[in-house]
Coordinates of C-alpha atoms and ligand atoms in Angstrom, one line a residue:
M1 CA 0.1 0.1 0.3
R2 CA 1.8 3.4 -0.5
T3 CA 2.4 5.4 2.4
D4 CA 1.4 8.5 3.5
R5 CA 4.4 10.4 2.2
S6 CA 4.9 9.4 -1.3
K7 CA 2.7 12.0 -4.1
P8 CA 0.1 10.3 -5.0
P9 CA -0.3 9.9 -8.9
E10 CA -1.9 12.8 -10.9
G11 CA -6.2 12.9 -10.6
E12 CA -5.3 11.0 -7.6
R13 CA -7.1 12.6 -4.3
V14 CA -6.5 10.6 -0.8
L15 CA -8.6 11.8 2.0
R16 CA -8.4 10.8 5.4
G17 CA -11.3 9.3 7.8
L18 CA -12.1 7.0 10.7
G19 CA -12.0 3.8 8.8
V20 CA -15.3 2.0 11.4
S21 CA -16.0 -0.7 9.2
A22 CA -12.9 -3.0 8.3
G23 CA -12.5 -4.4 4.6
V24 CA -11.8 -2.9 1.2
A25 CA -14.7 -1.7 -1.3
I26 CA -13.5 -0.5 -5.2
G27 CA -16.2 0.8 -6.8
P28 CA -18.7 3.6 -8.5
A29 CA -19.6 6.6 -6.4
H30 CA -23.0 7.6 -5.1
L31 CA -23.8 11.1 -3.9
V32 CA -26.5 11.2 -2.0
E33 CA -28.2 15.4 -2.0
S34 CA -28.5 15.2 2.4
R35 CA -29.9 18.8 1.5
E36 CA -32.4 17.8 -0.5
L37 CA -34.8 15.1 -1.3
Q38 CA -33.4 13.0 -4.3
V39 CA -37.2 11.7 -5.9
P40 CA -36.6 8.7 -7.9
E41 CA -37.5 8.3 -11.3
R42 CA -38.9 5.1 -13.3
Q43 CA -41.1 3.8 -16.1
L44 CA -43.6 1.6 -15.0
A45 CA -44.8 -1.7 -16.0
E46 CA -49.1 -1.1 -17.2
S47 CA -49.2 -4.1 -14.2
E48 CA -48.1 -2.0 -11.6
V49 CA -50.2 1.3 -12.3
A50 CA -53.1 0.0 -10.2
G51 CA -51.0 -0.6 -7.5
E52 CA -49.1 2.7 -7.5
A53 CA -51.8 4.7 -8.1
A54 CA -53.6 3.2 -4.1
R55 CA -49.8 3.7 -3.0
F56 CA -50.3 7.3 -3.7
A57 CA -53.9 7.3 -2.6
E58 CA -52.3 6.1 1.0
A59 CA -49.8 8.6 1.1
L60 CA -52.3 11.0 0.5
E61 CA -54.2 9.8 3.7
K62 CA -51.2 9.6 5.8
A63 CA -50.5 13.3 4.6
R64 CA -54.4 14.2 5.9
R65 CA -53.7 12.5 8.7
Q66 CA -50.2 14.2 9.8
I67 CA -51.7 17.9 8.4
S68 CA -54.8 17.1 10.9
K69 CA -52.5 16.3 13.9
L70 CA -49.9 19.5 12.9
K71 CA -54.1 20.9 13.0
T72 CA -54.1 19.3 16.7
K73 CA -51.1 21.0 18.2
A74 CA -51.7 24.3 16.5
S75 CA -54.1 24.7 18.8
S76 CA -52.5 25.2 21.8
L77 CA -50.8 27.7 20.3
P78 CA -52.1 32.0 21.4
V79 CA -55.2 32.3 19.2
S80 CA -54.0 34.6 16.7
A81 CA -50.7 32.2 15.9
A82 CA -53.1 29.5 15.8
E83 CA -55.5 31.1 13.8
E84 CA -53.0 31.4 10.6
I85 CA -51.5 28.5 11.5
G86 CA -54.5 26.7 10.9
F87 CA -56.0 28.7 7.9
L88 CA -52.4 27.0 6.3
L89 CA -52.8 23.9 7.5
D90 CA -56.8 23.9 6.1
A91 CA -55.3 25.1 2.4
H92 CA -52.7 22.3 3.0
L93 CA -55.4 20.2 3.6
S94 CA -57.8 20.9 0.5
M95 CA -54.7 20.6 -1.8
L96 CA -54.9 16.9 -1.3
T97 CA -58.6 16.5 -1.1
G98 CA -59.8 15.9 -5.0
S99 CA -57.7 18.9 -6.3
R100 CA -55.4 20.1 -8.9
L101 CA -52.6 18.6 -7.6
V102 CA -54.1 15.5 -7.0
R103 CA -56.0 15.0 -10.1
G104 CA -52.3 15.6 -12.3
V105 CA -50.4 13.3 -10.0
E106 CA -53.1 10.6 -10.3
R107 CA -52.9 11.1 -14.3
R108 CA -49.3 10.9 -14.4
I109 CA -49.2 7.9 -13.0
S110 CA -51.9 5.5 -14.9
S111 CA -51.6 7.6 -18.6
G112 CA -48.0 8.7 -18.2
R113 CA -47.0 5.5 -16.4
M114 CA -44.8 7.1 -13.5
N115 CA -43.8 5.7 -10.2
A116 CA -45.7 8.4 -7.5
E117 CA -43.0 10.0 -6.3
A118 CA -41.9 11.8 -9.9
A119 CA -45.7 12.1 -11.0
V120 CA -46.1 14.2 -7.7
H121 CA -42.0 16.1 -8.1
H122 CA -43.3 17.0 -12.1
E123 CA -47.0 18.0 -11.0
I124 CA -45.7 20.4 -8.0
T125 CA -43.4 22.1 -10.1
A126 CA -45.6 22.3 -13.4
L127 CA -48.2 24.2 -10.9
S128 CA -45.9 26.4 -9.4
Q129 CA -44.2 27.8 -12.2
S130 CA -47.7 28.5 -13.7
F131 CA -48.4 30.2 -10.6
E132 CA -45.3 32.0 -10.6
R133 CA -45.8 32.5 -13.9
L134 CA -49.2 35.1 -13.4
G135 CA -46.5 37.6 -11.7
D136 CA -48.7 37.8 -8.6
A137 CA -47.1 38.4 -5.2
Y138 CA -50.0 36.6 -3.6
L139 CA -50.4 33.4 -6.1
A140 CA -46.1 33.0 -5.8
A141 CA -46.5 32.8 -1.9
R142 CA -49.7 30.1 -2.9
A143 CA -46.8 28.4 -5.3
A144 CA -44.0 27.9 -1.9
D145 CA -47.6 25.9 -0.3
V146 CA -47.8 23.7 -3.1
R147 CA -44.1 22.4 -2.9
E148 CA -44.4 22.2 0.9
V149 CA -47.2 20.2 0.2
G150 CA -45.6 18.0 -2.8
S151 CA -42.6 17.5 -0.6
R152 CA -44.8 16.5 2.8
L153 CA -46.1 13.8 0.1
I154 CA -42.3 12.7 -1.3
R155 CA -41.2 12.4 2.1
T156 CA -44.0 10.0 3.0
L157 CA -43.7 8.5 -0.6
M158 CA -40.1 7.5 0.3
Q159 CA -40.5 6.6 4.0
Q160 CA -43.1 3.9 2.9
R161 CA -41.8 1.6 0.5
Y162 CA -38.9 3.8 -1.4
Q163 CA -35.7 2.0 -0.6
P164 CA -33.1 4.9 -1.3
F165 CA -30.4 2.4 -2.4
S166 CA -32.5 -0.1 -4.4
T167 CA -31.7 1.7 -7.4
L168 CA -27.8 1.6 -7.5
P169 CA -26.1 0.2 -10.0
E170 CA -24.3 -2.9 -8.0
G171 CA -21.2 -2.3 -6.4
S172 CA -21.5 1.2 -6.1
I173 CA -20.2 3.8 -3.2
V174 CA -22.6 5.9 -1.5
L175 CA -20.7 8.8 0.1
A176 CA -22.8 11.3 1.9
E177 CA -22.5 14.3 4.1
E178 CA -24.8 12.4 7.0
L179 CA -26.3 8.6 7.0
T180 CA -28.3 8.1 10.3
P181 CA -29.0 4.4 11.4
A182 CA -32.0 4.2 9.7
D183 CA -30.6 5.0 5.8
T184 CA -27.9 2.6 6.8
A185 CA -30.1 -0.3 7.5
L186 CA -31.5 0.4 4.2
M187 CA -28.4 -0.9 2.5
D188 CA -28.3 -4.1 0.5
P189 CA -25.3 -5.3 0.2
A190 CA -25.4 -6.8 -2.7
R191 CA -26.1 -3.4 -4.6
V192 CA -23.8 -1.1 -2.0
A193 CA -20.3 -2.1 -1.4
G194 CA -19.3 0.2 1.0
F195 CA -19.8 4.5 2.2
A196 CA -18.3 7.3 3.3
S197 CA -19.3 10.5 5.3
V198 CA -18.4 14.0 6.0
L199 CA -20.0 13.7 9.2
G200 CA -20.2 10.7 11.9
G201 CA -18.0 9.1 14.6
A202 CA -16.9 5.5 15.1
E203 CA -19.2 4.2 17.9
G204 CA -22.0 5.6 16.3
H205 CA -25.1 3.9 15.4
T206 CA -24.0 4.3 12.1
A207 CA -21.0 2.5 12.3
I208 CA -22.1 -0.4 14.4
M209 CA -24.7 -0.7 11.7
A210 CA -22.4 -0.7 8.3
R211 CA -20.1 -3.4 11.0
S212 CA -23.4 -5.8 11.0
L213 CA -23.9 -5.2 7.6
G214 CA -20.4 -6.4 6.8
L215 CA -20.0 -3.0 5.0
P216 CA -16.6 -1.5 4.6
A217 CA -16.9 2.1 6.0
V218 CA -14.9 5.8 6.5
L219 CA -16.6 8.3 8.8
G220 CA -15.6 11.3 9.6
V221 CA -13.6 12.3 6.0
A222 CA -13.6 16.2 6.1
G223 CA -13.7 17.3 2.3
L224 CA -14.8 14.1 1.0
L225 CA -17.7 15.8 -1.5
Q226 CA -15.7 18.5 -3.2
G227 CA -14.9 17.7 -6.7
V228 CA -16.3 14.6 -7.0
R229 CA -19.0 13.3 -9.1
N230 CA -21.3 10.5 -9.5
G231 CA -19.6 8.0 -11.2
D232 CA -16.0 8.9 -10.5
M233 CA -14.3 5.7 -9.4
V234 CA -13.5 5.6 -5.7
I235 CA -12.1 3.5 -3.5
V236 CA -13.1 2.6 0.8
D237 CA -10.1 1.3 2.9
G238 CA -12.3 1.0 6.0
I239 CA -9.4 -0.4 8.4
A240 CA -6.6 2.4 7.5
G241 CA -9.8 5.3 6.8
R242 CA -8.8 5.8 4.3
V243 CA -10.7 7.3 0.6
F244 CA -9.6 7.1 -2.9
V245 CA -10.8 9.3 -5.3
N246 CA -10.0 8.3 -9.2
P247 CA -7.1 6.0 -7.6
G248 CA -4.3 5.8 -9.8
E249 CA -3.1 2.6 -11.6
A250 CA -0.7 1.1 -8.9
T251 CA -3.6 1.8 -6.1
L252 CA -6.2 0.1 -7.6
A253 CA -4.1 -3.2 -8.6
A254 CA -2.1 -2.5 -5.1
Y255 CA -6.2 -2.2 -3.4
R256 CA -7.1 -5.1 -5.8
K257 CA -4.9 -7.7 -4.3
R258 CA -6.0 -6.3 -0.4
Q259 CA -9.5 -7.3 -0.8
Q260 CA -8.3 -10.6 -2.1
D261 CA -5.7 -10.9 0.5
L262 CA -9.4 -10.1 2.9
R263 CA -11.2 -12.3 1.0
T264 CA -8.6 -15.5 1.5
E265 CA -8.0 -14.7 5.0
R266 CA -11.7 -14.4 5.8
E267 CA -12.3 -18.2 4.1
Q268 CA -9.6 -19.3 6.7
L269 CA -11.7 -17.7 9.7
K270 CA -14.9 -19.9 8.3
R271 CA -12.8 -22.9 9.5
L272 CA -13.1 -21.9 13.4
A273 CA -17.5 -21.4 12.8
S274 CA -17.5 -25.2 14.6
L275 CA -14.8 -25.1 17.7
P276 CA -14.7 -24.9 20.5
A277 CA -14.6 -20.8 22.2
A278 CA -12.4 -22.0 24.9
T279 CA -8.5 -20.7 25.8
R280 CA -6.2 -22.9 25.3
D281 CA -6.6 -24.3 28.9
G282 CA -10.1 -24.9 28.7
T283 CA -12.0 -22.2 29.7
E284 CA -15.4 -21.6 27.7
V285 CA -16.7 -17.8 26.7
A286 CA -19.8 -17.5 25.8
L287 CA -19.2 -15.9 22.4
L288 CA -22.8 -14.4 21.2
A289 CA -24.1 -12.1 18.6
N290 CA -25.3 -8.4 18.3
L291 CA -28.4 -8.7 15.8
E292 CA -28.9 -4.7 14.3
L293 CA -32.0 -6.6 11.6
P294 CA -33.4 -9.9 11.0
R295 CA -31.4 -10.1 8.5
D296 CA -28.7 -10.6 10.5
V297 CA -29.6 -14.2 11.6
P298 CA -27.9 -16.0 9.4
G299 CA -24.6 -14.6 9.7
A300 CA -24.6 -15.3 13.7
L301 CA -25.5 -18.6 12.9
E302 CA -22.6 -19.0 9.9
A303 CA -19.9 -17.7 12.6
G304 CA -21.2 -19.9 15.1
A305 CA -22.5 -17.2 18.0
A306 CA -23.6 -19.0 20.9
G307 CA -26.6 -17.1 20.5
V308 CA -28.2 -13.5 20.6
G309 CA -26.2 -11.1 23.4
L310 CA -27.7 -8.5 22.4
L311 CA -31.2 -8.1 20.4
R312 CA -31.6 -4.1 19.2
T313 CA -35.2 -3.5 18.7
E314 CA -34.5 0.2 17.4
F315 CA -34.7 -2.1 13.6
L316 CA -38.7 -2.8 14.2
Y317 CA -39.1 1.7 14.2
M318 CA -36.6 2.9 12.1
N319 CA -37.9 3.9 8.3
R320 CA -41.6 4.4 8.8
D321 CA -44.2 6.8 10.4
D322 CA -46.3 4.0 12.7
L323 CA -46.0 2.3 15.4
P324 CA -45.2 -1.1 14.9
G325 CA -47.9 -3.0 17.4
E326 CA -47.9 -6.1 19.9
D327 CA -48.3 -8.4 16.9
E328 CA -45.7 -7.1 14.2
Q329 CA -42.7 -7.6 17.0
Y330 CA -43.5 -10.8 18.6
E331 CA -43.9 -11.8 14.7
A332 CA -40.6 -10.1 14.3
L333 CA -38.4 -11.8 17.4
R334 CA -40.8 -15.5 16.9
S335 CA -39.0 -15.3 13.6
I336 CA -35.1 -14.3 15.1
V337 CA -35.8 -17.0 18.6
E338 CA -37.1 -19.5 15.2
G339 CA -34.2 -18.6 13.6
M340 CA -31.5 -19.0 16.5
G341 CA -32.5 -22.3 16.6
G342 CA -33.2 -22.7 20.5
R343 CA -29.9 -21.0 21.6
P344 CA -30.8 -18.7 24.0
I345 CA -31.5 -14.9 23.3
T346 CA -31.2 -10.8 25.0
A347 CA -33.4 -9.1 23.0
R348 CA -33.5 -5.1 24.6
T349 CA -36.3 -3.6 24.5
L350 CA -36.5 0.2 22.8
D351 CA -33.1 2.0 23.2
V352 CA -34.5 5.6 21.1
G353 CA -33.4 8.8 21.8
G354 CA -30.0 11.0 22.1
E355 CA -28.3 10.0 18.2
K356 CA -31.2 7.5 16.7
L357 CA -34.0 9.1 16.9
A358 CA -36.7 7.1 14.9
S359 CA -39.2 9.3 12.9
A360 CA -42.3 7.1 13.5
L361 CA -41.9 8.1 17.9
G362 CA -41.0 11.9 16.7
D363 CA -44.3 12.6 19.1
H364 CA -43.4 11.3 21.7
F365 CA -40.0 13.9 22.0
H366 CA -39.6 17.5 23.3
P367 CA -37.2 19.0 21.9
S368 CA -34.1 18.6 24.1
A369 CA -30.6 20.6 24.3
N370 CA -28.9 17.0 25.3
P371 CA -30.8 14.5 23.8
A372 CA -27.4 11.8 25.3
L373 CA -28.5 12.9 28.9
G374 CA -32.9 13.2 27.8
L375 CA -35.6 11.5 27.1
R376 CA -34.2 8.3 26.0
A377 CA -34.3 4.6 26.7
V378 CA -36.0 2.7 29.2
R379 CA -36.8 6.4 30.8
L380 CA -39.3 7.0 27.5
G381 CA -40.4 3.3 27.5
L382 CA -41.5 4.6 31.5
K383 CA -42.8 7.7 30.8
E384 CA -44.7 6.5 27.6
P385 CA -45.4 2.9 29.4
R386 CA -47.9 2.2 26.4
L387 CA -44.7 2.0 24.2
L388 CA -42.9 -0.4 27.2
E389 CA -45.9 -2.9 27.5
I390 CA -46.4 -3.2 24.0
Q391 CA -43.2 -4.2 23.7
L392 CA -42.8 -6.4 27.1
A393 CA -45.7 -8.3 25.9
A394 CA -43.8 -9.3 21.8
M395 CA -40.9 -10.8 24.2
L396 CA -42.8 -12.3 26.9
R397 CA -44.9 -13.9 23.8
A398 CA -41.7 -14.6 22.0
S399 CA -40.6 -16.1 24.3
A400 CA -42.6 -19.2 24.5
H401 CA -40.8 -19.9 21.6
G402 CA -37.1 -20.3 22.5
P403 CA -35.2 -18.8 25.7
L404 CA -34.9 -15.4 25.5
R405 CA -34.3 -12.8 28.4
I406 CA -34.9 -9.0 28.8
L407 CA -32.4 -6.4 28.4
L408 CA -33.1 -2.5 29.8
P409 CA -31.1 -0.1 28.1
M410 CA -29.5 2.9 29.9
I411 CA -30.9 2.0 33.3
C412 CA -29.5 4.1 36.4
S413 CA -31.4 2.9 39.5
P414 CA -32.9 0.2 40.6
V415 CA -36.1 2.3 40.8
E416 CA -36.1 1.5 37.0
V417 CA -36.1 -2.4 36.9
R418 CA -38.5 -2.9 39.9
R419 CA -40.7 -0.8 37.6
V420 CA -40.5 -2.5 34.7
R421 CA -40.4 -5.6 36.9
E422 CA -44.2 -4.9 38.0
M423 CA -45.1 -3.3 34.5
M424 CA -43.6 -7.3 32.9
H425 CA -45.9 -8.8 35.9
G426 CA -48.8 -6.8 35.2
V427 CA -48.3 -7.8 30.8
A428 CA -47.3 -11.6 31.9
A429 CA -50.9 -11.6 33.8
R430 CA -53.1 -10.3 31.3
L431 CA -51.5 -12.7 28.8
R432 CA -52.0 -15.6 30.5
A433 CA -55.7 -15.1 31.3
A434 CA -55.8 -14.6 27.8
G435 CA -54.4 -18.4 27.0
T436 CA -51.4 -17.0 25.5
P437 CA -48.4 -18.9 26.2
M438 CA -45.2 -17.6 27.1
A439 CA -42.2 -18.5 29.3
D440 CA -42.2 -20.5 32.8
P441 CA -40.9 -18.4 35.7
L442 CA -41.5 -15.4 33.3
P443 CA -37.7 -14.4 31.0
P444 CA -35.4 -13.0 32.9
L445 CA -35.0 -9.5 33.1
G446 CA -32.0 -7.6 33.4
C447 CA -30.3 -4.3 32.7
M448 CA -27.6 -2.3 30.8
I449 CA -24.6 -1.3 32.4
E450 CA -23.4 1.9 30.3
I451 CA -23.6 4.8 33.3
P452 CA -21.3 5.4 34.8
G453 CA -24.3 6.2 37.6
A454 CA -24.9 2.3 37.2
A455 CA -21.5 0.4 37.5
L456 CA -20.9 2.4 40.1
A457 CA -23.7 1.7 41.7
A458 CA -23.5 -2.5 40.3
D459 CA -24.2 -3.6 43.8
G460 CA -27.3 -1.7 44.5
L461 CA -28.8 -3.3 41.2
A462 CA -27.5 -6.4 40.9
L463 CA -30.4 -7.0 43.8
C464 CA -33.4 -6.3 41.6
S465 CA -31.3 -7.6 38.3
D466 CA -31.2 -11.1 37.0
F467 CA -28.6 -10.0 34.7
F468 CA -26.2 -7.8 33.4
A469 CA -24.7 -6.8 30.2
I470 CA -21.8 -3.6 30.0
G471 CA -22.2 -1.7 27.1
T472 CA -18.9 0.3 26.9
N473 CA -20.3 2.1 23.5
D474 CA -22.4 4.8 26.0
L475 CA -20.1 3.8 29.2
T476 CA -17.4 4.9 27.8
Q477 CA -19.5 8.3 26.3
Y478 CA -20.4 8.9 29.5
T479 CA -17.6 9.0 32.3
L480 CA -14.9 10.9 29.7
A481 CA -18.0 13.2 28.7
I482 CA -17.0 12.4 24.7
D483 CA -19.8 12.7 22.3
R484 CA -19.7 9.1 20.3
G485 CA -21.0 10.4 17.2
D486 CA -18.7 13.0 17.0
E487 CA -15.5 12.7 14.8
Q488 CA -14.3 16.0 16.0
V489 CA -14.0 14.1 19.4
A490 CA -13.6 10.9 18.0
Y491 CA -9.7 10.7 19.1
L492 CA -10.6 11.6 23.1
Y493 CA -12.7 8.2 22.7
D494 CA -11.1 6.1 24.5
P495 CA -12.6 2.7 26.4
L496 CA -8.4 1.8 27.7
H497 CA -9.0 4.9 29.9
P498 CA -8.1 3.7 33.1
A499 CA -12.0 5.1 34.1
V500 CA -14.3 3.0 31.8
L501 CA -11.6 -0.1 33.0
R502 CA -12.2 0.2 36.6
L503 CA -16.1 1.0 35.6
I504 CA -16.3 -2.3 33.8
Q505 CA -14.0 -4.0 36.7
F506 CA -15.8 -3.2 39.2
A507 CA -19.8 -4.1 37.5
T508 CA -18.0 -7.4 36.7
G509 CA -17.6 -7.5 40.4
A510 CA -21.0 -7.0 42.2
A511 CA -22.0 -9.9 39.6
K512 CA -19.4 -12.0 40.5
R513 CA -20.8 -11.0 44.4
A514 CA -24.5 -11.5 43.1
G515 CA -24.1 -14.2 41.8
I516 CA -25.6 -13.1 38.3
P517 CA -24.5 -13.3 34.7
I518 CA -23.0 -10.8 33.2
S519 CA -22.0 -9.8 29.3
L520 CA -20.3 -7.3 27.4
C521 CA -21.6 -6.1 24.7
G522 CA -20.2 -2.9 23.8
E523 CA -18.1 -2.6 20.4
I524 CA -14.7 -4.0 21.9
A525 CA -16.0 -7.5 22.5
G526 CA -15.5 -7.5 18.9
D527 CA -11.7 -6.2 19.2
P528 CA -9.6 -9.1 19.6
R529 CA -7.0 -6.8 20.6
Y530 CA -9.1 -6.5 23.8
T531 CA -9.8 -10.1 24.2
A532 CA -7.2 -10.8 27.0
L533 CA -8.3 -8.2 28.5
L534 CA -12.0 -8.5 28.6
V535 CA -11.7 -12.5 29.6
G536 CA -8.7 -11.4 32.4
L537 CA -11.3 -9.3 33.9
G538 CA -13.8 -12.3 34.5
I539 CA -15.5 -12.0 31.7
R540 CA -17.5 -15.1 30.0
E541 CA -20.1 -13.7 28.0
L542 CA -18.9 -11.6 24.6
S543 CA -21.5 -10.2 22.3
M544 CA -20.6 -8.8 19.2
S545 CA -21.7 -7.9 15.5
P546 CA -21.4 -11.7 13.5
G547 CA -19.0 -10.5 11.0
S548 CA -15.6 -10.0 14.4
L549 CA -16.9 -13.2 15.9
L550 CA -13.9 -15.9 14.4
A551 CA -11.3 -13.6 14.7
V552 CA -12.0 -13.1 18.2
K553 CA -12.5 -16.7 18.9
R554 CA -9.1 -17.2 17.1
R555 CA -7.9 -15.1 19.7
L556 CA -9.7 -16.3 22.7
R557 CA -7.9 -19.8 21.4
T558 CA -4.4 -18.9 21.6
L559 CA -5.2 -17.6 24.9
D560 CA -3.4 -18.9 28.6
M561 CA -6.4 -18.0 31.0
V562 CA -4.3 -17.7 34.4
E563 CA -2.3 -15.2 32.1
A564 CA -4.4 -13.3 30.8
T565 CA -5.9 -12.8 34.5
R566 CA -2.5 -11.8 36.2
R567 CA -1.9 -9.0 33.7
A568 CA -5.4 -8.4 33.4
G569 CA -4.3 -7.9 37.2
Q570 CA -1.1 -6.1 36.2
I571 CA -3.2 -3.6 34.0
M572 CA -5.7 -2.5 36.5
E573 CA -3.0 -1.2 38.4
Q574 CA -2.4 0.9 36.0
T575 CA -3.3 4.6 35.8
D576 CA -1.6 5.9 32.8
R577 CA -2.9 5.2 29.8
G578 CA -0.1 5.1 27.7
R579 CA 1.2 2.4 30.0
I580 CA -2.0 0.3 29.7
A581 CA -1.9 0.3 25.8
T582 CA 1.7 -1.0 25.9
L583 CA 0.7 -3.8 28.5
L584 CA -2.3 -4.7 26.1
D585 CA 0.1 -4.8 23.8
D586 CA 2.3 -7.2 25.8
L587 CA 0.0 -10.0 26.2
N588 CA -1.3 -9.5 22.7
G589 CA 2.6 -10.2 21.5
M590 CA 2.9 -12.7 24.0
G591 CA -0.1 -15.0 23.1
Ligands
LIG601 C1 -23.3 0.3 24.4 O1 -23.4 1.0 24.7 O2 -22.4 -0.5 24.2 C2 -24.3 -0.5 23.6 C3 -24.1 -2.2 23.5 O3 -25.8 -0.4 23.5 P1 -25.8 0.9 21.9 O4 -24.6 0.6 21.3 O5 -27.0 0.3 20.7 O6 -26.1 1.9 22.8
LIG602 MG1 -26.0 1.3 24.9

């Protein structure tokens, strides 16, 4: 690979960022314009016309409901403002019912055989231009209303069904200013080879989603979008954190070779899938999978995961503008429980808020100056008990199909665990009365240790919890006051900071004293550099993205438990981060 100091060939641009998902992708650039909606356009087959018209009718209905909701909200404003906004929203509503706009779109779908998004886009462009041409200030202002209504319709249509990346040429590299975890969840690895963005940190959920999909990704790349055009050749090196735009021949050849080497390594690792996950001297460590999406199940099984240590249920709430009901959640969970064929599943209740806002939950949040410290995760579930009860009911019902534990995110005090336990018993009583099958006894209820206060008070939490799962992503964020998703402070994000390690050690000790299981499911669980230290600290369950599991197993199988424990003890005596890193390197160097 070319070194930093050598001069790039003519035309080649090299950009640096955070390599957040290992691997190399080479392909044509696809730029996502973040400020404007990208309206997809395609010609419909005759047989698709009726379905598309129905989809448009559904979007109209949804948009009308959204505006009616806005009207209700506006009624709490001071009278004059409420009146003015009320008139405006009424005008928007009438544009969505039997109007020229609606008729025009319907005509474009049926006669023009245009998909609904494009039909709306063309109709609003034509309408607003005709208003503007009249040269009347009042009508020109109405043109803005037409455009607003149109973009509401397009957004609604795109959230419902449109897969923004589904029409890309195979092997495309997505380049964007910012990609949310929900955007990333829509990427199909068969089409998208990798991605890079200007914003985003290494431990944010977009990065986690990239690892889970196995897509090479580089985030936090300053200047990424300057001078790059759709179709330019791009290399994303998710290991070194580099992006090459229009690479020269030599760079391309070197990276093609690198891709081949990585493929060979992956093939070699596969041989470990059926071997025991144990140290050289026979200490078993459960290697479990973190699942972001139901489609991760086959990858987890292929990697030989002993179960699911963290099922993030946020996927149920993404890319939609309504909330999933109990039956839908139950079906999704059941298919995962059954898909894992009797291996244990730890399902976490909704952890939304902070950097991961689901649009469907918009009404439940008030803007917060500090979203990461605000109404999120279990706090939201306790404030809006219906949200949590529906999830608990779905999880209890899924527990009839295989071993399942329920995990609570962002717990900071025993009161929260007790309240959820009461709620769970209430939901179980209702289900039982209706004759609904579920596990007996009820599933274990545990909590994430991801707030420093929870780690320090873990003895108290252990009295009311059936198990712990340490979330080092948030634990590091909150201990060091570093936003995990902000590339500007990513250099300070450090799970090896003595403060973070001490919290892990303390929580592990508390779980041991109370005799409850403890696992670790933050991103460091999937990094083989940390394996010796974590098992040396007494952790016997590590949960990670399926793509990391075999590399961690390879490391685990080289370890001597007695030595790892002794070295971990030595590391814990250090106060200096540099010394800790050196000792860890030594430990890793010696096997
Ligand atoms: C964590 O915080 O370490 C964790 C596993 O949860 P999430 O990354 O979903 O916040
Ligand atoms: Mg967390």
